[in-house]
């Protein structure tokens, strides 16, 4: 039986198989990307994605051979839904990469804040309108990589700011108390849930919170 004939005979099953394979192939590509760029560990998920794709290919071969495949197809539906219910696929937020990203984010936010203070000293107390002014004015106040979130898995060239900045319009020594100054852009850390936020005060002091990991205040820098 040709592939076209098999599709004509088993349209519903073939459609679900192809949709499932497309979803799992996309997840496999994203998983490989995370392993190569974010140093994510090789896990059970890696092997399961490959196994599911191979299992679907086996069902397609049986389809072409015109063999009984309904039981295999039902098994593929179970395998497709299995990751949603099994604890084997739970993503651990306290892994080594998260613990490495978090202090790096905090360090970058501290550097950005200090650069904004220096910029304000040179501009009559006015904070920069955008973070890019810290790089492209008469004076460069920090290195370009300090504007990148270390957990950002989509690297841009040239680098783009990895933080949302709310300091435009502020004047040094007249800042509101407990003002949200910087925060992670949504999606910086892909599947990681935390989002670091920098809160500043009038007395050149700040603290950083990481809500979803642990509510800690980093107020010992000054």
PDB file of C-alpha atoms in Angstrom:
ATOM      1  CA  UNK A   1       0.000   0.000   0.000  1.00  0.00           C
ATOM      2  CA  UNK A   2       1.347   3.407  -0.939  1.00  0.00           C
ATOM      3  CA  UNK A   3       1.530   6.249   1.557  1.00  0.00           C
ATOM      4  CA  UNK A   4      -1.272   8.109  -0.265  1.00  0.00           C
ATOM      5  CA  UNK A   5      -3.504   5.044  -0.153  1.00  0.00           C
ATOM      6  CA  UNK A   6      -2.761   4.580   3.553  1.00  0.00           C
ATOM      7  CA  UNK A   7      -3.710   8.203   4.234  1.00  0.00           C
ATOM      8  CA  UNK A   8      -6.940   7.785   2.299  1.00  0.00           C
ATOM      9  CA  UNK A   9      -7.849   4.656   4.236  1.00  0.00           C
ATOM     10  CA  UNK A  10      -6.869   5.928   7.690  1.00  0.00           C
ATOM     11  CA  UNK A  11      -7.397   9.677   7.432  1.00  0.00           C
ATOM     12  CA  UNK A  12      -8.406  10.299  11.036  1.00  0.00           C
ATOM     13  CA  UNK A  13      -5.652   8.161  12.544  1.00  0.00           C
ATOM     14  CA  UNK A  14      -3.030   9.531  10.156  1.00  0.00           C
ATOM     15  CA  UNK A  15      -4.039  13.115  10.913  1.00  0.00           C
ATOM     16  CA  UNK A  16      -3.754  12.622  14.685  1.00  0.00           C
ATOM     17  CA  UNK A  17      -0.423  10.825  14.311  1.00  0.00           C
ATOM     18  CA  UNK A  18       1.040  13.594  12.158  1.00  0.00           C
ATOM     19  CA  UNK A  19      -0.214  16.306  14.513  1.00  0.00           C
ATOM     20  CA  UNK A  20       1.246  14.479  17.507  1.00  0.00           C
ATOM     21  CA  UNK A  21       4.558  13.957  15.725  1.00  0.00           C
ATOM     22  CA  UNK A  22       4.703  17.632  14.750  1.00  0.00           C
ATOM     23  CA  UNK A  23       4.132  18.702  18.368  1.00  0.00           C
ATOM     24  CA  UNK A  24       6.712  16.297  19.759  1.00  0.00           C
ATOM     25  CA  UNK A  25       9.228  17.176  17.050  1.00  0.00           C
ATOM     26  CA  UNK A  26       8.892  20.859  17.962  1.00  0.00           C
ATOM     27  CA  UNK A  27       9.370  20.011  21.653  1.00  0.00           C
ATOM     28  CA  UNK A  28      12.424  17.930  20.765  1.00  0.00           C
ATOM     29  CA  UNK A  29      13.968  20.822  18.824  1.00  0.00           C
ATOM     30  CA  UNK A  30      13.331  23.183  21.754  1.00  0.00           C
ATOM     31  CA  UNK A  31      14.790  20.639  24.167  1.00  0.00           C
ATOM     32  CA  UNK A  32      17.938  20.198  22.074  1.00  0.00           C
ATOM     33  CA  UNK A  33      18.265  23.985  21.828  1.00  0.00           C
ATOM     34  CA  UNK A  34      18.079  24.244  25.628  1.00  0.00           C
ATOM     35  CA  UNK A  35      20.754  21.546  25.993  1.00  0.00           C
ATOM     36  CA  UNK A  36      23.105  23.256  23.531  1.00  0.00           C
ATOM     37  CA  UNK A  37      22.604  26.895  24.590  1.00  0.00           C
ATOM     38  CA  UNK A  38      21.468  26.809  28.224  1.00  0.00           C
ATOM     39  CA  UNK A  39      23.479  23.800  29.416  1.00  0.00           C
ATOM     40  CA  UNK A  40      20.246  22.026  30.331  1.00  0.00           C
ATOM     41  CA  UNK A  41      20.943  18.450  31.475  1.00  0.00           C
ATOM     42  CA  UNK A  42      20.168  15.413  29.347  1.00  0.00           C
ATOM     43  CA  UNK A  43      17.081  13.996  31.038  1.00  0.00           C
ATOM     44  CA  UNK A  44      14.388  11.342  30.767  1.00  0.00           C
ATOM     45  CA  UNK A  45      12.400  13.828  28.675  1.00  0.00           C
ATOM     46  CA  UNK A  46      15.088  13.780  25.987  1.00  0.00           C
ATOM     47  CA  UNK A  47      14.789  10.031  25.485  1.00  0.00           C
ATOM     48  CA  UNK A  48      11.010  10.035  25.770  1.00  0.00           C
ATOM     49  CA  UNK A  49      10.590  12.566  22.949  1.00  0.00           C
ATOM     50  CA  UNK A  50      12.761  10.459  20.652  1.00  0.00           C
ATOM     51  CA  UNK A  51      10.966   7.276  21.721  1.00  0.00           C
ATOM     52  CA  UNK A  52       7.529   8.743  20.962  1.00  0.00           C
ATOM     53  CA  UNK A  53       8.584   9.870  17.487  1.00  0.00           C
ATOM     54  CA  UNK A  54      10.048   6.438  16.726  1.00  0.00           C
ATOM     55  CA  UNK A  55       6.884   4.757  18.019  1.00  0.00           C
ATOM     56  CA  UNK A  56       4.731   6.886  15.697  1.00  0.00           C
ATOM     57  CA  UNK A  57       7.001   6.012  12.765  1.00  0.00           C
ATOM     58  CA  UNK A  58       6.490   2.322  13.585  1.00  0.00           C
ATOM     59  CA  UNK A  59       2.702   2.806  13.483  1.00  0.00           C
ATOM     60  CA  UNK A  60       3.006   4.491  10.090  1.00  0.00           C
ATOM     61  CA  UNK A  61       5.017   1.512   8.820  1.00  0.00           C
ATOM     62  CA  UNK A  62       2.256  -0.831  10.016  1.00  0.00           C
ATOM     63  CA  UNK A  63      -0.254   1.408   8.276  1.00  0.00           C
ATOM     64  CA  UNK A  64       1.650   1.081   4.993  1.00  0.00           C
ATOM     65  CA  UNK A  65       1.761  -2.701   5.466  1.00  0.00           C
ATOM     66  CA  UNK A  66      -2.019  -2.692   6.008  1.00  0.00           C
ATOM     67  CA  UNK A  67      -1.686  -4.470   9.357  1.00  0.00           C
ATOM     68  CA  UNK A  68      -3.916  -4.120  12.403  1.00  0.00           C
ATOM     69  CA  UNK A  69      -2.931  -0.902  14.121  1.00  0.00           C
ATOM     70  CA  UNK A  70      -5.852   0.275  16.255  1.00  0.00           C
ATOM     71  CA  UNK A  71      -4.238  -1.016  19.459  1.00  0.00           C
ATOM     72  CA  UNK A  72      -0.935   0.609  18.580  1.00  0.00           C
ATOM     73  CA  UNK A  73      -2.756   3.852  17.839  1.00  0.00           C
ATOM     74  CA  UNK A  74      -4.503   3.759  21.232  1.00  0.00           C
ATOM     75  CA  UNK A  75      -1.115   3.161  22.824  1.00  0.00           C
ATOM     76  CA  UNK A  76       0.242   6.242  21.024  1.00  0.00           C
ATOM     77  CA  UNK A  77      -2.602   8.351  22.476  1.00  0.00           C
ATOM     78  CA  UNK A  78      -1.645   7.152  25.946  1.00  0.00           C
ATOM     79  CA  UNK A  79       2.025   7.942  25.312  1.00  0.00           C
ATOM     80  CA  UNK A  80       1.094  11.400  24.018  1.00  0.00           C
ATOM     81  CA  UNK A  81      -0.792  12.237  27.239  1.00  0.00           C
ATOM     82  CA  UNK A  82       1.568  10.407  29.608  1.00  0.00           C
ATOM     83  CA  UNK A  83       3.938  13.389  30.233  1.00  0.00           C
ATOM     84  CA  UNK A  84       1.018  15.483  31.530  1.00  0.00           C
ATOM     85  CA  UNK A  85       0.345  13.057  34.376  1.00  0.00           C
ATOM     86  CA  UNK A  86       3.723  11.544  35.227  1.00  0.00           C
ATOM     87  CA  UNK A  87       6.030  13.070  37.901  1.00  0.00           C
ATOM     88  CA  UNK A  88       8.973  11.965  35.758  1.00  0.00           C
ATOM     89  CA  UNK A  89       8.442  15.073  33.621  1.00  0.00           C
ATOM     90  CA  UNK A  90       8.170  17.642  36.389  1.00  0.00           C
ATOM     91  CA  UNK A  91      10.569  20.503  35.779  1.00  0.00           C
ATOM     92  CA  UNK A  92      12.636  21.311  38.835  1.00  0.00           C
ATOM     93  CA  UNK A  93      13.076  25.050  39.412  1.00  0.00           C
ATOM     94  CA  UNK A  94      16.013  24.573  41.774  1.00  0.00           C
ATOM     95  CA  UNK A  95      18.328  23.005  39.220  1.00  0.00           C
ATOM     96  CA  UNK A  96      21.939  24.124  38.748  1.00  0.00           C
ATOM     97  CA  UNK A  97      21.189  26.395  35.799  1.00  0.00           C
ATOM     98  CA  UNK A  98      18.550  28.310  37.776  1.00  0.00           C
ATOM     99  CA  UNK A  99      20.911  28.741  40.691  1.00  0.00           C
ATOM    100  CA  UNK A 100      23.496  30.110  38.260  1.00  0.00           C
ATOM    101  CA  UNK A 101      21.084  32.447  36.453  1.00  0.00           C
ATOM    102  CA  UNK A 102      19.662  34.042  39.578  1.00  0.00           C
ATOM    103  CA  UNK A 103      22.819  35.678  41.023  1.00  0.00           C
ATOM    104  CA  UNK A 104      23.924  36.642  37.495  1.00  0.00           C
ATOM    105  CA  UNK A 105      20.608  38.469  36.990  1.00  0.00           C
ATOM    106  CA  UNK A 106      21.023  40.200  40.345  1.00  0.00           C
ATOM    107  CA  UNK A 107      24.571  41.240  39.465  1.00  0.00           C
ATOM    108  CA  UNK A 108      23.441  42.693  36.123  1.00  0.00           C
ATOM    109  CA  UNK A 109      20.625  44.655  37.762  1.00  0.00           C
ATOM    110  CA  UNK A 110      23.080  46.091  40.293  1.00  0.00           C
ATOM    111  CA  UNK A 111      25.436  47.146  37.470  1.00  0.00           C
ATOM    112  CA  UNK A 112      22.558  48.738  35.519  1.00  0.00           C
ATOM    113  CA  UNK A 113      21.403  50.664  38.585  1.00  0.00           C
ATOM    114  CA  UNK A 114      24.913  51.954  39.288  1.00  0.00           C
ATOM    115  CA  UNK A 115      25.246  52.980  35.615  1.00  0.00           C
ATOM    116  CA  UNK A 116      21.950  54.885  35.827  1.00  0.00           C
ATOM    117  CA  UNK A 117      23.187  56.689  38.948  1.00  0.00           C
ATOM    118  CA  UNK A 118      26.379  57.669  37.115  1.00  0.00           C
ATOM    119  CA  UNK A 119      24.315  58.817  34.138  1.00  0.00           C
ATOM    120  CA  UNK A 120      22.126  60.930  36.437  1.00  0.00           C
ATOM    121  CA  UNK A 121      25.216  62.523  37.985  1.00  0.00           C
ATOM    122  CA  UNK A 122      26.305  63.603  34.494  1.00  0.00           C
ATOM    123  CA  UNK A 123      22.833  64.811  33.399  1.00  0.00           C
ATOM    124  CA  UNK A 124      21.550  67.065  36.163  1.00  0.00           C
ATOM    125  CA  UNK A 125      20.113  64.201  38.140  1.00  0.00           C
ATOM    126  CA  UNK A 126      17.965  62.840  35.315  1.00  0.00           C
ATOM    127  CA  UNK A 127      17.810  59.101  34.782  1.00  0.00           C
ATOM    128  CA  UNK A 128      18.210  57.853  31.173  1.00  0.00           C
ATOM    129  CA  UNK A 129      15.068  57.619  29.037  1.00  0.00           C
ATOM    130  CA  UNK A 130      16.054  54.131  27.877  1.00  0.00           C
ATOM    131  CA  UNK A 131      18.745  51.641  28.818  1.00  0.00           C
ATOM    132  CA  UNK A 132      20.323  52.014  25.383  1.00  0.00           C
ATOM    133  CA  UNK A 133      21.420  55.539  26.352  1.00  0.00           C
ATOM    134  CA  UNK A 134      23.853  53.939  28.765  1.00  0.00           C
ATOM    135  CA  UNK A 135      25.697  52.567  25.718  1.00  0.00           C
ATOM    136  CA  UNK A 136      25.265  55.040  22.899  1.00  0.00           C
ATOM    137  CA  UNK A 137      25.738  58.475  24.480  1.00  0.00           C
ATOM    138  CA  UNK A 138      28.935  60.495  24.814  1.00  0.00           C
ATOM    139  CA  UNK A 139      30.017  58.119  27.539  1.00  0.00           C
ATOM    140  CA  UNK A 140      29.512  54.368  27.825  1.00  0.00           C
ATOM    141  CA  UNK A 141      28.408  53.525  31.342  1.00  0.00           C
ATOM    142  CA  UNK A 142      28.466  49.740  31.146  1.00  0.00           C
ATOM    143  CA  UNK A 143      29.322  46.818  28.868  1.00  0.00           C
ATOM    144  CA  UNK A 144      26.655  45.655  26.362  1.00  0.00           C
ATOM    145  CA  UNK A 145      26.498  42.188  27.926  1.00  0.00           C
ATOM    146  CA  UNK A 146      25.370  43.732  31.225  1.00  0.00           C
ATOM    147  CA  UNK A 147      22.033  44.588  29.597  1.00  0.00           C
ATOM    148  CA  UNK A 148      21.418  40.958  28.615  1.00  0.00           C
ATOM    149  CA  UNK A 149      19.628  38.616  30.959  1.00  0.00           C
ATOM    150  CA  UNK A 150      21.863  35.541  31.428  1.00  0.00           C
ATOM    151  CA  UNK A 151      18.783  33.322  31.235  1.00  0.00           C
ATOM    152  CA  UNK A 152      17.599  34.694  27.897  1.00  0.00           C
ATOM    153  CA  UNK A 153      17.686  31.696  25.542  1.00  0.00           C
ATOM    154  CA  UNK A 154      17.016  33.807  22.406  1.00  0.00           C
ATOM    155  CA  UNK A 155      20.261  35.678  21.916  1.00  0.00           C
ATOM    156  CA  UNK A 156      20.071  38.698  19.636  1.00  0.00           C
ATOM    157  CA  UNK A 157      22.812  40.326  17.573  1.00  0.00           C
ATOM    158  CA  UNK A 158      23.429  43.091  18.492  1.00  0.00           C
ATOM    159  CA  UNK A 159      22.376  42.352  22.086  1.00  0.00           C
ATOM    160  CA  UNK A 160      19.006  43.723  23.190  1.00  0.00           C
ATOM    161  CA  UNK A 161      18.173  44.798  26.771  1.00  0.00           C
ATOM    162  CA  UNK A 162      16.900  41.785  28.663  1.00  0.00           C
ATOM    163  CA  UNK A 163      15.131  43.844  31.309  1.00  0.00           C
ATOM    164  CA  UNK A 164      12.060  46.057  31.467  1.00  0.00           C
ATOM    165  CA  UNK A 165      13.153  49.525  32.594  1.00  0.00           C
ATOM    166  CA  UNK A 166      10.848  51.954  34.421  1.00  0.00           C
ATOM    167  CA  UNK A 167      13.342  54.676  35.329  1.00  0.00           C
ATOM    168  CA  UNK A 168      12.512  57.148  32.530  1.00  0.00           C
ATOM    169  CA  UNK A 169      11.553  60.509  34.041  1.00  0.00           C
ATOM    170  CA  UNK A 170      13.009  59.829  37.479  1.00  0.00           C
ATOM    171  CA  UNK A 171      15.284  62.373  39.154  1.00  0.00           C
ATOM    172  CA  UNK A 172      18.048  61.326  41.488  1.00  0.00           C
ATOM    173  CA  UNK A 173      17.266  61.757  45.191  1.00  0.00           C
ATOM    174  CA  UNK A 174      13.590  62.349  44.321  1.00  0.00           C
ATOM    175  CA  UNK A 175      12.660  58.768  43.495  1.00  0.00           C
ATOM    176  CA  UNK A 176       9.418  57.365  44.968  1.00  0.00           C
ATOM    177  CA  UNK A 177       9.903  54.892  47.775  1.00  0.00           C
ATOM    178  CA  UNK A 178       9.710  51.204  46.871  1.00  0.00           C
ATOM    179  CA  UNK A 179       9.638  52.015  43.162  1.00  0.00           C
ATOM    180  CA  UNK A 180       9.801  49.156  40.636  1.00  0.00           C
ATOM    181  CA  UNK A 181      12.902  50.072  38.640  1.00  0.00           C
ATOM    182  CA  UNK A 182      13.824  46.923  36.663  1.00  0.00           C
ATOM    183  CA  UNK A 183      12.427  43.473  36.075  1.00  0.00           C
ATOM    184  CA  UNK A 184      13.072  40.440  33.898  1.00  0.00           C
ATOM    185  CA  UNK A 185      11.344  40.423  30.545  1.00  0.00           C
ATOM    186  CA  UNK A 186       8.678  37.703  30.378  1.00  0.00           C
ATOM    187  CA  UNK A 187      10.114  34.531  28.871  1.00  0.00           C
ATOM    188  CA  UNK A 188      13.742  35.314  29.688  1.00  0.00           C
ATOM    189  CA  UNK A 189      14.180  32.051  31.499  1.00  0.00           C
ATOM    190  CA  UNK A 190      11.953  29.976  29.226  1.00  0.00           C
ATOM    191  CA  UNK A 191      10.253  27.392  31.469  1.00  0.00           C
ATOM    192  CA  UNK A 192      11.640  28.853  34.684  1.00  0.00           C
ATOM    193  CA  UNK A 193       8.937  30.736  36.545  1.00  0.00           C
ATOM    194  CA  UNK A 194      10.869  33.291  38.512  1.00  0.00           C
ATOM    195  CA  UNK A 195      11.112  36.916  37.451  1.00  0.00           C
ATOM    196  CA  UNK A 196      13.631  39.092  39.289  1.00  0.00           C
ATOM    197  CA  UNK A 197      12.474  42.597  40.190  1.00  0.00           C
ATOM    198  CA  UNK A 198      14.570  45.527  41.408  1.00  0.00           C
ATOM    199  CA  UNK A 199      12.930  47.963  43.842  1.00  0.00           C
ATOM    200  CA  UNK A 200      14.703  51.271  44.552  1.00  0.00           C
ATOM    201  CA  UNK A 201      14.392  53.882  47.277  1.00  0.00           C
ATOM    202  CA  UNK A 202      15.351  57.548  47.640  1.00  0.00           C
ATOM    203  CA  UNK A 203      18.490  56.906  49.681  1.00  0.00           C
ATOM    204  CA  UNK A 204      20.422  55.230  46.818  1.00  0.00           C
ATOM    205  CA  UNK A 205      19.413  51.836  48.191  1.00  0.00           C
ATOM    206  CA  UNK A 206      17.654  48.966  46.478  1.00  0.00           C
ATOM    207  CA  UNK A 207      16.588  45.395  46.945  1.00  0.00           C
ATOM    208  CA  UNK A 208      15.837  42.586  44.487  1.00  0.00           C
ATOM    209  CA  UNK A 209      13.098  40.025  44.876  1.00  0.00           C
ATOM    210  CA  UNK A 210      12.733  36.691  43.112  1.00  0.00           C
ATOM    211  CA  UNK A 211       9.055  35.878  43.760  1.00  0.00           C
ATOM    212  CA  UNK A 212       8.603  32.350  42.433  1.00  0.00           C
ATOM    213  CA  UNK A 213      11.827  30.882  43.796  1.00  0.00           C
ATOM    214  CA  UNK A 214      11.950  32.402  47.246  1.00  0.00           C
ATOM    215  CA  UNK A 215      10.956  35.875  48.409  1.00  0.00           C
ATOM    216  CA  UNK A 216      14.371  37.172  49.353  1.00  0.00           C
ATOM    217  CA  UNK A 217      15.410  40.803  49.646  1.00  0.00           C
ATOM    218  CA  UNK A 218      18.915  41.662  48.453  1.00  0.00           C
ATOM    219  CA  UNK A 219      19.413  44.902  50.357  1.00  0.00           C
ATOM    220  CA  UNK A 220      22.987  44.458  51.521  1.00  0.00           C
ATOM    221  CA  UNK A 221      24.772  45.963  48.530  1.00  0.00           C
ATOM    222  CA  UNK A 222      24.973  49.451  50.029  1.00  0.00           C
TER     223      UNK A 222
END
